[in-house]
Amino acid sequence: MGNLEYKVLVGLEIHVQLCTQTKMFCGCALSFAEEPNSRVCPVCLGMPGSLPVMNKQAVEFAILAGMALNCQIAQFTKWDRKSYYYPDLPKNYQISQYDLPLAINGYIEIPTDNGIKKIRIIRAHLEEDAGKNLHTAGNFSLVDLNRAGTPLLEIVTEPDMNSAIEVRALAEELQRIVRYLGVSEADMQKGHMRFEPNVNLVITRAGQEFKTPIVEVKNLNSFKALENSINYEIGRQLDRFNETGEVMEMGNKSTRGWDDAKEVTVLQREKEEAHDYRYFPDPDLVPVETNEDWLIPIQERLCELPLKKRLRYVKEYGLSDYDAGVLTSERATADFFENAVKSGGEPKRVCNLLTQYFQKRANERGCNLTELGVKPQQVAALAKMLEKEEISATAAAAISDAVVLSEDLDPGKYAQEHNLLQKSDAGELEAIVEEVIKANPQAVEDFKAGGKKSGKAKGFLLGQVMQKTKGRANPKVAAEILDRKLA
Amino acid sequence: MNQLSAKELRDKIKAGEIKSVEATKAVFERIAKVEPTVGAYISIFEEQALAKAAQVDKRIAGGEKVGELAGLPVAVKDNMCTTFGTTTCASKILANFHAPYNATVVEKLLSSDAIIAGKTNLDEFAMGSSTENSGLKRTVNPWDIERVPGGSSGGSAAGLAAGLCFAALGSDTGGSIRLPASFCGVVGLKPTYGRVSRYGLVAYGSSLDQIGPVTQTVEDCALMMNVIAGYDPADSTSVDEKTAPLCDYLAKLDEPVKGLKIGIAPKFNAGADEQVRKAIDEAINTYRNLGAAIIEIDMPHFDYAIAAYYMVATAEASSNLSRYDGVHYGHRTRNPNDYIEVYTKSRAEGFGKEVKRRIMLGTYALSSGYYDAYYLKALKVRNLIRGDFVSVFEKCDCIMMPVSPTTAFKMGEKLDDPLKMYLSDIYTIAVNLAGIPGISIPCGFDDKNLPIGLQILAPAFGEENLLRIARMYEKQTDWHRKRPNLNG
Ligand SMILES: [Zn+2]
């Protein structure tokens, strides 16, 4: 059948768990891995007579995220009940937003090999999460409602992504954004982000275009599963088209699950069931009106987003894209970096200190770079000493270790007290070089002879200089003196 | 003692003239005598009530401060959650349900030192006009035990009329306080939607439900409102006191409303039985003699109220009642084959006929393809009805009309004809759709010695005026002092 030309189309539905103090409609604290049914109350248990009360913080978090995703924030929005029966849904309806979502018509920018790409966002709305069914070996299931009522932001994109890599890029970018905004911990292990891609292909054969039926892959909660499931679907849909020629029609959208062990998607529902969720406005809640007095302070909490920051670091500071990516992956790291630069540290040197010394220390301690107890001013001071060649790289490492142990430490003072300042004073170094030359005639001879042995001999002589100065000689200055003396 | 109003008894208890324990004992003696006939209560709390009464007495004797309802035996409709006893909604599906929390109104009764004597019968989940839809118990009308007490707060009204408590709480979704109050010859107020917290009231039609007092007198009604009215942060639909300030409903109760203008709609009243109509006309005459002006009004959309109501209420009910599924609490079927059967069989076994009918009706109204034609249209009609009231209240202070076209009907008379039953609420339903307050006060008897109720409606949050207007009539008449002659 030959090679087919095809284009991949992927749209994403993403559920992001917001890190509010309390659940969406009651006063219970959010929960992870607590004793089952220990974080519940009459409201999130759906007890008779209980009533929901909107969590304002959740709405503000959602608005902030909506703003960061360049959405229009609705001036008027409301809560709707979505009805379906499932044991983990205590009221047998979920409070969600149907026809008037909180945010619409936005976009998110993602990095691709061909530069920045805009992915359109259709809508973002708030809803409450369900509990969890725990299937046991016996003839029954147990239900844990700790998660019931946890606020979720559901984000729906247009099918603007054309590869699994782009989908992953979006997912990772979104993770960084919500973390930057402080609206979600976006911890994949804890299920804070769940993805449902809609995948199909546009195949060109003999000048004609064919669209394969859309497949929705349910409930993916890792970047890897997201990427792999899409790649698997691309292959599977191509094969199926070649076998059957089946194309997209009304009602032939299907739902598949991801088998992590076998790395395949598995059919869940053949045909899109005519789900009737019987949406209607929740009479227990009042509509939400957003006005400027409310929105402006939220807008002020917006910050420079990670991708913008990353591009700026490359452009403004001349950092490599890789380093810029590392520094901007978390807001706290980026803020730390910028504060160190503001305190006079040369950006590249600050970047090197952070990514080389301090990141390692943080990794060793299993903490974040910003949790090391180091101050940006200390890093800036180190960077300045390096720039002025007052200290060697080795000394910088030693001082860094000391800084990690004491946050009040002044790197300059410490260098002085511990004799770590480099000897760049030509006069003093000349004397030492002179001594070394006298003491090592054989090496001098080798050096002068040129050829293979020469480089080795020079290294040896410089090593001697370093030894005599206990590593404090500025290697550049020492080499210059040596060159001059033996010329 | 059983002849005293709640306010009178409360005053005597506070003054130390009567002990709460005596009053409470008297109530339980009366219950022992006539409750087997009346069937007002689903549960009674004699021991707990007497203990609390003794405690209140002790505090009064010790000169301590006590609450507004100190020592007063009251009853609560069994669709309000209490941590003590069961909260059944008169449904088999909740027959053994113990609520883990108290409804806000229950908390308010307790903190104002009321004695909760028991929880009263109702139509299952408050769906009905006769209390015959109770899945657990039969309540009769104390004025004629062959007849219904009205519904759905039939237990509260019948119990009060029979002297089984001094005041009670009911809930009103389409007339469920006013209709039984009228049938049983007592006072019943449906407050403005949002005036009383619904937290802990088991929902039927959430946008229509409102808790209110069922009392012997208008004065008792004002006393109860002083306790239960007010904003509740746990109920997002309760109205904050800045938007609608609270007041002491007793403070100006005895001041007649000057220059009172009463709206009447003869066109509607014409639909009532002749004897009902006559009683209403006479009541309006009483007001005329007190100097009130009578104005004829028109409410062009009133005729559509019942249709709109049965769409809105049942749609909300179908969703509200979906939680009774046998999974988390309440009745669960024995030996289900799979989890789908847990739902289908538990619900089929637990719900009564009328509840099933309304769930199906509401589910249909919300289904895709029908939503616009039914639910959305009903909401539009609702807005038109609201508009009718707003324009009418520009011309008058209140509207007067019957509560029901008839007096109490016979048991079983309308049970097999739901449409006929629904028409009992023809005068009360529009009030819930509009969210305004309405009161039913006794205004006479028909030739079968069955009570007739006068309904008075006021603008939203106009309870203070409404009670004053009702009180003007109460002071001129003795209807509220009449008691049914029950054996015992
Ligand atoms: Zn809760």
Short mmCIF file of C-alpha atoms in Angstrom, two decimals, chain A residues 42-43 45-54 81 83 85-93 139 143 145 275-276 278-281 283-286, chain B residues 81 97 100-101 193 198-202 206-207 233-237 316 319-320 322-325 327-329 339 343 347 363 366-368 371 375:
data_model
loop_
_atom_site.label_atom_id
_atom_site.label_comp_id
_atom_site.label_asym_id
_atom_site.label_seq_id
_atom_site.Cartn_x
_atom_site.Cartn_y
_atom_site.Cartn_z
CA PRO A 42 -21.76 16.22 55.44
CA VAL A 43 -21.24 18.39 52.35
CA LEU A 45 -20.33 13.15 51.65
CA GLY A 46 -23.47 14.41 49.91
CA MET A 47 -25.52 13.97 53.08
CA PRO A 48 -29.23 14.82 52.89
CA GLY A 49 -29.82 18.52 53.53
CA SER A 50 -26.20 19.59 53.18
CA LEU A 51 -25.42 22.54 50.91
CA PRO A 52 -22.30 23.57 48.99
CA VAL A 53 -20.56 26.90 49.60
CA MET A 54 -18.21 28.12 46.90
CA ARG A 81 -24.98 19.89 37.97
CA SER A 83 -25.69 13.92 36.51
CA TYR A 85 -24.46 7.46 38.70
CA TYR A 86 -21.20 6.15 40.06
CA PRO A 87 -20.35 4.95 43.57
CA ASP A 88 -17.48 7.43 43.99
CA LEU A 89 -19.83 10.35 43.30
CA PRO A 90 -21.84 10.71 46.51
CA LYS A 91 -24.55 13.04 45.19
CA ASN A 92 -24.68 11.23 41.85
CA TYR A 93 -24.11 14.58 40.27
CA ASN A 139 -17.53 -9.51 46.22
CA VAL A 143 -15.37 3.89 48.48
CA LEU A 145 -14.40 10.01 49.65
CA HIS A 275 -24.37 10.41 27.35
CA ASP A 276 -27.09 12.60 28.70
CA ARG A 278 -28.88 16.40 32.17
CA TYR A 279 -26.93 19.55 32.96
CA PHE A 280 -28.86 22.26 34.74
CA PRO A 281 -27.89 25.23 36.92
CA PRO A 283 -30.00 25.89 42.55
CA ASP A 284 -27.93 25.60 45.73
CA LEU A 285 -25.28 28.02 44.50
CA VAL A 286 -25.51 31.58 43.32
CA CYS B 81 -31.71 16.97 60.07
CA PHE B 97 -31.17 7.37 58.63
CA PRO B 100 -24.55 13.41 61.51
CA TYR B 101 -25.44 17.07 61.97
CA TYR B 193 -36.86 32.53 49.84
CA ARG B 198 -32.13 25.71 54.25
CA TYR B 199 -28.96 24.07 55.59
CA GLY B 200 -30.05 20.70 56.90
CA LEU B 201 -33.47 20.80 55.25
CA VAL B 202 -33.55 17.72 53.05
CA SER B 206 -34.01 23.65 46.16
CA SER B 207 -34.99 26.93 44.50
CA PRO B 233 -22.98 31.24 55.66
CA ALA B 234 -23.65 27.53 55.15
CA ASP B 235 -26.52 28.33 52.78
CA SER B 236 -25.37 30.32 49.75
CA THR B 237 -28.98 31.13 48.88
CA GLU B 316 -34.65 19.84 40.87
CA SER B 319 -31.38 15.66 40.79
CA ASN B 320 -31.67 16.18 44.56
CA SER B 322 -30.34 10.96 42.98
CA ARG B 323 -28.12 10.67 46.06
CA TYR B 324 -30.43 8.08 47.64
CA ASP B 325 -28.83 5.13 45.92
CA VAL B 327 -24.43 3.08 48.34
CA HIS B 328 -23.56 5.53 51.08
CA TYR B 329 -26.53 5.54 53.46
CA TYR B 339 -23.72 -2.38 41.49
CA TYR B 343 -29.09 1.54 42.50
CA ARG B 347 -34.49 3.02 44.72
CA THR B 363 -35.63 13.56 34.63
CA LEU B 366 -33.98 17.88 32.02
CA SER B 367 -33.20 15.43 29.24
CA SER B 368 -31.31 16.71 26.25
CA TYR B 371 -34.58 20.90 28.34
CA TYR B 375 -37.23 23.35 32.02
#
